[in-house]
Tab-separated table of C-alpha atoms (C1' of nucleotides) in Angstrom:
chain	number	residue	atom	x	y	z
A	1	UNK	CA	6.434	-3.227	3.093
A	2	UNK	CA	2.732	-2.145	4.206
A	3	UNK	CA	0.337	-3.999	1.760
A	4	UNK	CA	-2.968	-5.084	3.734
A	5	UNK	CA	-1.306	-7.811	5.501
A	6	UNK	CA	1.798	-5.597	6.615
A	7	UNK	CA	-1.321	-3.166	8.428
A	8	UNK	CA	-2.795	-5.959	9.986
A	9	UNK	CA	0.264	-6.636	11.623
A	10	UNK	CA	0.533	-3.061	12.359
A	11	UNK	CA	-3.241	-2.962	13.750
A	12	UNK	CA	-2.224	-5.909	16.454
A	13	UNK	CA	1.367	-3.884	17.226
A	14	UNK	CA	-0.824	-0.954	17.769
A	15	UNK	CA	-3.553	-3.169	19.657
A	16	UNK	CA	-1.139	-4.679	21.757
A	17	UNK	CA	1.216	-1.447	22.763
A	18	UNK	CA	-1.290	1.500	22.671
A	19	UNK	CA	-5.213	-0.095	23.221
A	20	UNK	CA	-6.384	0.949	26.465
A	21	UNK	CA	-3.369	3.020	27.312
A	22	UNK	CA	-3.706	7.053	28.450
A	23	UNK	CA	-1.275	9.222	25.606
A	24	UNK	CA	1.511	11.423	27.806
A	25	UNK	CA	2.542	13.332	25.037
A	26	UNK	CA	3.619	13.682	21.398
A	27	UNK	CA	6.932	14.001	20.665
A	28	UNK	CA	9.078	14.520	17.453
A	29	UNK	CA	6.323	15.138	15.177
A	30	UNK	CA	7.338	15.622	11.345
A	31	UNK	CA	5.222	18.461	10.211
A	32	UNK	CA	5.673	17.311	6.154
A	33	UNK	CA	3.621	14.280	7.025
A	34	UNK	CA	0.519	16.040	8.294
A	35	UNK	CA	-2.287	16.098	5.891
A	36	UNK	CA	-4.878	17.392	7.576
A	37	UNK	CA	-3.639	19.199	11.237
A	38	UNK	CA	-0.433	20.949	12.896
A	39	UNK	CA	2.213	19.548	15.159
A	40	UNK	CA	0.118	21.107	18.197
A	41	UNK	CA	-2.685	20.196	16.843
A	42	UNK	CA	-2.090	16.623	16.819
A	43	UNK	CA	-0.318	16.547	20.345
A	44	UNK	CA	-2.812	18.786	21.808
A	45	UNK	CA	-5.909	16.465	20.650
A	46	UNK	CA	-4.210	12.874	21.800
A	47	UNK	CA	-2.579	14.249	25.186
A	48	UNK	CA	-4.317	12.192	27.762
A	49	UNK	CA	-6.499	10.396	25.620
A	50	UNK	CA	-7.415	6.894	26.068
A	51	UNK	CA	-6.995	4.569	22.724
A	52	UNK	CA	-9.239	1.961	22.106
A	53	UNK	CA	-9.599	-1.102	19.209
A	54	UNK	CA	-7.545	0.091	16.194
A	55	UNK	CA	-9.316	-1.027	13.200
A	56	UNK	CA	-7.574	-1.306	9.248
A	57	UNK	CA	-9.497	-0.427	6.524
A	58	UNK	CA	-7.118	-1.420	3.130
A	59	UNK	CA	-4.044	-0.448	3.926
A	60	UNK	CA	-5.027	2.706	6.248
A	61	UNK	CA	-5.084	2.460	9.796
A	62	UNK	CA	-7.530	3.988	12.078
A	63	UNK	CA	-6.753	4.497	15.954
A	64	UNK	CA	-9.452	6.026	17.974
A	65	UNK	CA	-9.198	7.445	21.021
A	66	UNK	CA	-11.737	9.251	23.378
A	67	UNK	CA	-13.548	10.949	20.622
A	68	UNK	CA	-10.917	11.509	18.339
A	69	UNK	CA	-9.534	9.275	15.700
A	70	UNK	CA	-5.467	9.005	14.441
A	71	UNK	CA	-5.032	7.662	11.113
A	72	UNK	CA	-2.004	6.425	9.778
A	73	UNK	CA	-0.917	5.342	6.092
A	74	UNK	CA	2.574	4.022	5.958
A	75	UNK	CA	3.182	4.571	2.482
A	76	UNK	CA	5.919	2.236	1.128
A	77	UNK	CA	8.464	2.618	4.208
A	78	UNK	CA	6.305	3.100	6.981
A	79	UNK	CA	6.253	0.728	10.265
A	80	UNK	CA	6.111	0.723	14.243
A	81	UNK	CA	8.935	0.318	16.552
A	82	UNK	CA	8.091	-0.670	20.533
A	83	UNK	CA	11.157	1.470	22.867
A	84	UNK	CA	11.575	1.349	26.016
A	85	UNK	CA	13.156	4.753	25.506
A	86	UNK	CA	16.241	6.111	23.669
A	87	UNK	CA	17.792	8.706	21.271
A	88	UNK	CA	15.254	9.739	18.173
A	89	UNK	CA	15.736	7.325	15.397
A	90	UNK	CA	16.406	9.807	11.619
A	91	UNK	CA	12.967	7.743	10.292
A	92	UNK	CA	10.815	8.248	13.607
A	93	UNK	CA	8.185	10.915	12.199
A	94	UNK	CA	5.972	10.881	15.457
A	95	UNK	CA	6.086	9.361	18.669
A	96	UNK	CA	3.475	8.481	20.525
A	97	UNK	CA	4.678	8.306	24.715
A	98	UNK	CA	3.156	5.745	27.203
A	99	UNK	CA	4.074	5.031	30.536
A	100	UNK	CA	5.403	2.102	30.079
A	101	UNK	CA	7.309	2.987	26.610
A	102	UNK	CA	7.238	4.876	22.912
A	103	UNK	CA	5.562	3.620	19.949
A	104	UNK	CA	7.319	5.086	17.143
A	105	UNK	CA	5.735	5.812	13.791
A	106	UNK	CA	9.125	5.754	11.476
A	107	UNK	CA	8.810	6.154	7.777
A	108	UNK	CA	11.968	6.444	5.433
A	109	UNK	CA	10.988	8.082	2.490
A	110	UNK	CA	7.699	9.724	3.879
A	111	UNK	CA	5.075	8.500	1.451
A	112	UNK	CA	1.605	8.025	3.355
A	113	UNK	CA	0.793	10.168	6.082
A	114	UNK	CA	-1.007	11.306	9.529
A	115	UNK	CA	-4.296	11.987	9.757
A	116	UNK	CA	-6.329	13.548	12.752
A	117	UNK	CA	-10.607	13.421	12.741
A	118	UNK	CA	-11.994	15.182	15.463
A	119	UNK	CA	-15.473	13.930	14.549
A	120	UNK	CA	-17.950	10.698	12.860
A	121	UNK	CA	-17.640	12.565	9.185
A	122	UNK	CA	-14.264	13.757	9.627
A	123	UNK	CA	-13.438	9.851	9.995
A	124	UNK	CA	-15.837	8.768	7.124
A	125	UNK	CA	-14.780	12.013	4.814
A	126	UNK	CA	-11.138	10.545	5.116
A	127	UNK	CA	-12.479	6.722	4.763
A	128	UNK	CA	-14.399	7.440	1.796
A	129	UNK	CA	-12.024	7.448	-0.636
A	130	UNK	CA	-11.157	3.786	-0.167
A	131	UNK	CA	-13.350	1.221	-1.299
A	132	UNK	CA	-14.330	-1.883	0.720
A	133	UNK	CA	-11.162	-3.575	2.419
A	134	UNK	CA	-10.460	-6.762	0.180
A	135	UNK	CA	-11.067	-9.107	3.020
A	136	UNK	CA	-14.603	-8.048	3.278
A	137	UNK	CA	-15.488	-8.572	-0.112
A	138	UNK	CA	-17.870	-11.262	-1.169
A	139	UNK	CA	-17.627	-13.258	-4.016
A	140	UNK	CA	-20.683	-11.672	-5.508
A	141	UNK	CA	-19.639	-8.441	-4.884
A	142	UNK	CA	-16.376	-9.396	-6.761
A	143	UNK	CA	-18.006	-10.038	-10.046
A	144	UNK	CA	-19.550	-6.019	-9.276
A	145	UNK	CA	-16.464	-4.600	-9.195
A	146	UNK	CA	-14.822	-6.370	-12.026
A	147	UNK	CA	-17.757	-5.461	-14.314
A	148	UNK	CA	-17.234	-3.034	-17.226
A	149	UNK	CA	-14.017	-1.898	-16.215
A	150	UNK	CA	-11.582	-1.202	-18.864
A	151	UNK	CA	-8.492	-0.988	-17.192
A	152	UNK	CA	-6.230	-3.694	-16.612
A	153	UNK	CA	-6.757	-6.659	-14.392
A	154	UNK	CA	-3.378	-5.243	-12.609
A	155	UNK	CA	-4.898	-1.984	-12.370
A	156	UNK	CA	-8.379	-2.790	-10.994
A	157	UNK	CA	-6.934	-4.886	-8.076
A	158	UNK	CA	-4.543	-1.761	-7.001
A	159	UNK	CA	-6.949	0.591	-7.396
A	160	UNK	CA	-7.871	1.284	-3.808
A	161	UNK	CA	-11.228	3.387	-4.752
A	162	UNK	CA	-12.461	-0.094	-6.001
A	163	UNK	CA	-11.276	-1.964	-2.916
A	164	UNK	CA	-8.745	-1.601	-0.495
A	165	UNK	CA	-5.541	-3.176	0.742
A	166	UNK	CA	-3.916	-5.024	-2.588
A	167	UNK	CA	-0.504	-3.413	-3.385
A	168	UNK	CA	2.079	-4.544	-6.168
A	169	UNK	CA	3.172	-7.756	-4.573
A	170	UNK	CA	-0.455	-9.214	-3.419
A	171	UNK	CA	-1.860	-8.098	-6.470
A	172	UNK	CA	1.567	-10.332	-8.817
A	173	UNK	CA	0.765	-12.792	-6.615
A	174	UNK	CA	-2.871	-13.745	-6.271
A	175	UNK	CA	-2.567	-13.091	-10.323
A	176	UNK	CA	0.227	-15.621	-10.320
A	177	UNK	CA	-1.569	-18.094	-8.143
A	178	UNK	CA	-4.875	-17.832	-10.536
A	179	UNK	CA	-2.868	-18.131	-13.765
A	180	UNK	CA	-4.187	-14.859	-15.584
A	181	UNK	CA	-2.387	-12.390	-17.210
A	182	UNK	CA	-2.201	-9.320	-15.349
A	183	UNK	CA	-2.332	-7.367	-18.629
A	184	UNK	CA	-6.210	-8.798	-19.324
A	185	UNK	CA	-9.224	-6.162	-19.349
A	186	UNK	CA	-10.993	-6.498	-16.046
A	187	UNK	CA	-14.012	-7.511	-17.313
A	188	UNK	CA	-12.613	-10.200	-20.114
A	189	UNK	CA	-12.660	-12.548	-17.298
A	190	UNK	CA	-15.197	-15.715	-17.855
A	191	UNK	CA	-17.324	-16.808	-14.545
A	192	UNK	CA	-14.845	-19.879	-13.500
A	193	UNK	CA	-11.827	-17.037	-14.129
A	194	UNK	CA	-13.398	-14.719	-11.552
A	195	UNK	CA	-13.874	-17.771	-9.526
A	196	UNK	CA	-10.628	-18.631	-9.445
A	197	UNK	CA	-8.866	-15.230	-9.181
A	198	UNK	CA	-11.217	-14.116	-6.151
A	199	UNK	CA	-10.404	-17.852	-4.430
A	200	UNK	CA	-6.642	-16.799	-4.441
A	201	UNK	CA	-6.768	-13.204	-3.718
A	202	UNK	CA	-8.561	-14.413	-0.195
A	203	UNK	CA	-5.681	-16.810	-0.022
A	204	UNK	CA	-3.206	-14.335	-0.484
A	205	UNK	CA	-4.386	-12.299	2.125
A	206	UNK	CA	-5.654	-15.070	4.593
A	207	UNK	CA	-1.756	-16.879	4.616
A	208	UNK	CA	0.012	-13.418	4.283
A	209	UNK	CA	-1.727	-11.925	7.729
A	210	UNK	CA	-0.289	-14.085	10.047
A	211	UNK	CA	2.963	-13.462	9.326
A	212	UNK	CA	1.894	-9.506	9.197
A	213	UNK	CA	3.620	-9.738	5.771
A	214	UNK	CA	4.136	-10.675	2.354
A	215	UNK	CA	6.058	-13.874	3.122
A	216	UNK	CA	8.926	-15.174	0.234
A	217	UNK	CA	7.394	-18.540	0.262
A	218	UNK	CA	9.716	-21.082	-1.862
A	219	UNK	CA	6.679	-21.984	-3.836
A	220	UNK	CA	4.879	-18.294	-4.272
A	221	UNK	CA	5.730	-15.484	-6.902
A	222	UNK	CA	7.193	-13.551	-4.015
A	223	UNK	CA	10.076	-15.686	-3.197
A	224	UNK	CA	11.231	-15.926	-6.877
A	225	UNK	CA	10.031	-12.333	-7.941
A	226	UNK	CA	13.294	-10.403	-5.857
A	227	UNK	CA	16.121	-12.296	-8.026
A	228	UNK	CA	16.468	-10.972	-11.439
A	229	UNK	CA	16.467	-13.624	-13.529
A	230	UNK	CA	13.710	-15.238	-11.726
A	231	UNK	CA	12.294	-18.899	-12.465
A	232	UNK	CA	8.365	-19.487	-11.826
A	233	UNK	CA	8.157	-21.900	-8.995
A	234	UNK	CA	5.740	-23.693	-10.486
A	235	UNK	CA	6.836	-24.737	-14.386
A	236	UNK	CA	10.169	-23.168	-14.023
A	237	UNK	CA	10.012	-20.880	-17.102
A	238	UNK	CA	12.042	-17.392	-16.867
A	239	UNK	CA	9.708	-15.263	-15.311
A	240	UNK	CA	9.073	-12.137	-17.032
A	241	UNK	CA	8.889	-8.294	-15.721
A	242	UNK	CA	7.411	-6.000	-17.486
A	243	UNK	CA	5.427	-2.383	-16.284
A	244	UNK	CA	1.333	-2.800	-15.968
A	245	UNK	CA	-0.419	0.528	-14.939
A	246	UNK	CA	2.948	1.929	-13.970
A	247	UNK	CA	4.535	-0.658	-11.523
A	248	UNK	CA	7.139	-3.434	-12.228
A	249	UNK	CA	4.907	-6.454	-12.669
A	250	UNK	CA	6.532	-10.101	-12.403
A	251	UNK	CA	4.435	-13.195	-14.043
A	252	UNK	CA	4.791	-16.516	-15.493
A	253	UNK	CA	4.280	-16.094	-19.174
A	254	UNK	CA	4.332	-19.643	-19.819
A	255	UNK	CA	1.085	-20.088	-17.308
A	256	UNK	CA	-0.803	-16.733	-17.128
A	257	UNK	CA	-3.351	-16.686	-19.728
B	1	DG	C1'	26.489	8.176	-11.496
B	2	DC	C1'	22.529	5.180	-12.478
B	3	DT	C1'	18.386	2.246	-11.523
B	4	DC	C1'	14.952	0.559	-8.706
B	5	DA	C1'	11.885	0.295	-4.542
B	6	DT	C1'	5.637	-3.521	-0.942
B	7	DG	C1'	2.257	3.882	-2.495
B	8	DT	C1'	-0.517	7.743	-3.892
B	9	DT	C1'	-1.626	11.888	-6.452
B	10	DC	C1'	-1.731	15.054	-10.115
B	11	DC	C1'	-1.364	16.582	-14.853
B	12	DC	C1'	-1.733	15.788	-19.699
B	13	DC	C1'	-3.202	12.907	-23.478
B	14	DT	C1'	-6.146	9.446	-26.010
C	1	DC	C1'	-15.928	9.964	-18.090
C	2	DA	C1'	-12.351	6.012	-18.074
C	3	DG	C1'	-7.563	4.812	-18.575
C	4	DG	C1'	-2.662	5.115	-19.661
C	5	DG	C1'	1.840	7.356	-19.250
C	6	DG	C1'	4.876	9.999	-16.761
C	7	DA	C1'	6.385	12.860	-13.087
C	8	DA	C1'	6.595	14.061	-8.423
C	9	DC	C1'	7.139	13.208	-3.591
C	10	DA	C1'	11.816	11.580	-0.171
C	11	DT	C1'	15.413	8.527	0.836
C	12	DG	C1'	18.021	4.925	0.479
C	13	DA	C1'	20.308	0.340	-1.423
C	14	DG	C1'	22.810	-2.107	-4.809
DNA sequence: GCTCATGTTCCCCT
DNA sequence: CAGGGGAACATGAG
């Protein structure tokens, strides 16, 4: 699921059950997802620690607490579940106790990962390699990153070095919406294209966060793109999938110019 | 048994 | 150096 709006909607499960709460302990921590501290590490550093405002940055999300920062990518299984209590779910890779319940950090396959900064360039040394998170990207600065790139259009847009928080659905989709072919060169893109594509990846985003989700709207790319013999919403022509910079990419080739 | 899955990284080519 | 292709990671679901 997580694609930037699926973290947002993480951020505000986090914000709502942790934010302002003291840590009691740690428990069930799945070594193989540490990238950057130990089991005891990790439990050691949060026990009794206070968190404050999670923040998202792309699709990573960053939980300080008390000097110390927990940062969480949920690859392409991850989520939270809210307990009360109860037996250890198989998924639940770290659990994070409160007094009034367990936030539970449960990832299937165990893409993505935990990450612990104990200090300001820890935080920014992990941040770095993510570009600017999609939402706070100006229309200007759009044009800038589009510029003499020779990959893909497909490929620029999930490339989270150039900015953060598209994954393979947004990325079909605001393409879809715009009507351009997600095989174009980045920069082959005319002034009212770039327009137009940057006007619907905002839209994307901006309808998807609510829900804290990609939703399968009847009229967007998403609700068609699951079924395999999918129709285009729009003009009804068989929609056509096809791999673009190594994902399964779903477009209208009637439209998408 | 086989294919595919909302992500990222690494290696080898071009 | 910039990109593309493919594999790997781990675990299902259909």
């Amino acid at each position: 699921m997580p694609e930037l709006p699926d973290v947002e909607g993480f951020r505000r499960t986090f914000s709502k059950r942790a934010k302002g709460k003291r840590v009691r302990a740690v428990h069930g921590i799945d070594s193989s997802m540490l990238r950057n501290t130990s089991p005891q590490g990790l439990a050691r550093a949060l026990k009794g620690k206070q968190f404050d405002s999670p923040e998202r940055q792309g699709k990573l999300l960053i939980c300080p607490a008390d000097g110390v920062a927990l940062l969480l990518h949920f690859g392409m299984t991850g989520t939270f579940v809210w307990c009360a209590s109860g037996p250890r779910h198989d998924h639940d890779r770290m659990t994070l106790v409160f007094d009034d319940g367990e936030l539970r950090y449960r990832n299937m396959r165990k893409f993505g990962g935990i990450w612990l900064a104990h200090e300001q360039r820890e935080l920014e040394q992990i941040r770095g390699r993510l570009g600017p998170d999609w939402q706070s990207v100006s229309r200007k600065q759009f044009d800038g990153l589009l510029e003499r790139r020779k990959a893909s259009l497909k490929a620029v847009l999930m490339n989270q070095a150039v900015a953060a928080g598209l994954g393979n659905l947004t990325a079909d989709e605001a393409l879809w919406q715009a009507r351009i072919d997600p095989r174009r060169k980045a920069s082959s893109l005319d002034s009212s294209e770039r327009r137009i594509l940057y006007q619907k990846i905002q839209k994307v985003l901006r309808d998807s966060v609510p829900y804290g989700l990609v939703p399968a709207k009847r009229t967007w790319l998403t609700g068609a793109r699951g079924r395999r013999n999918g129709i285009c919403p729009r003009c009804g022509a068989r929609l056509e999938r096809e791999t673009v910079a190594g994902r399964t990419t779903v477009f209208c080739p009637a439209e998408q110019r």
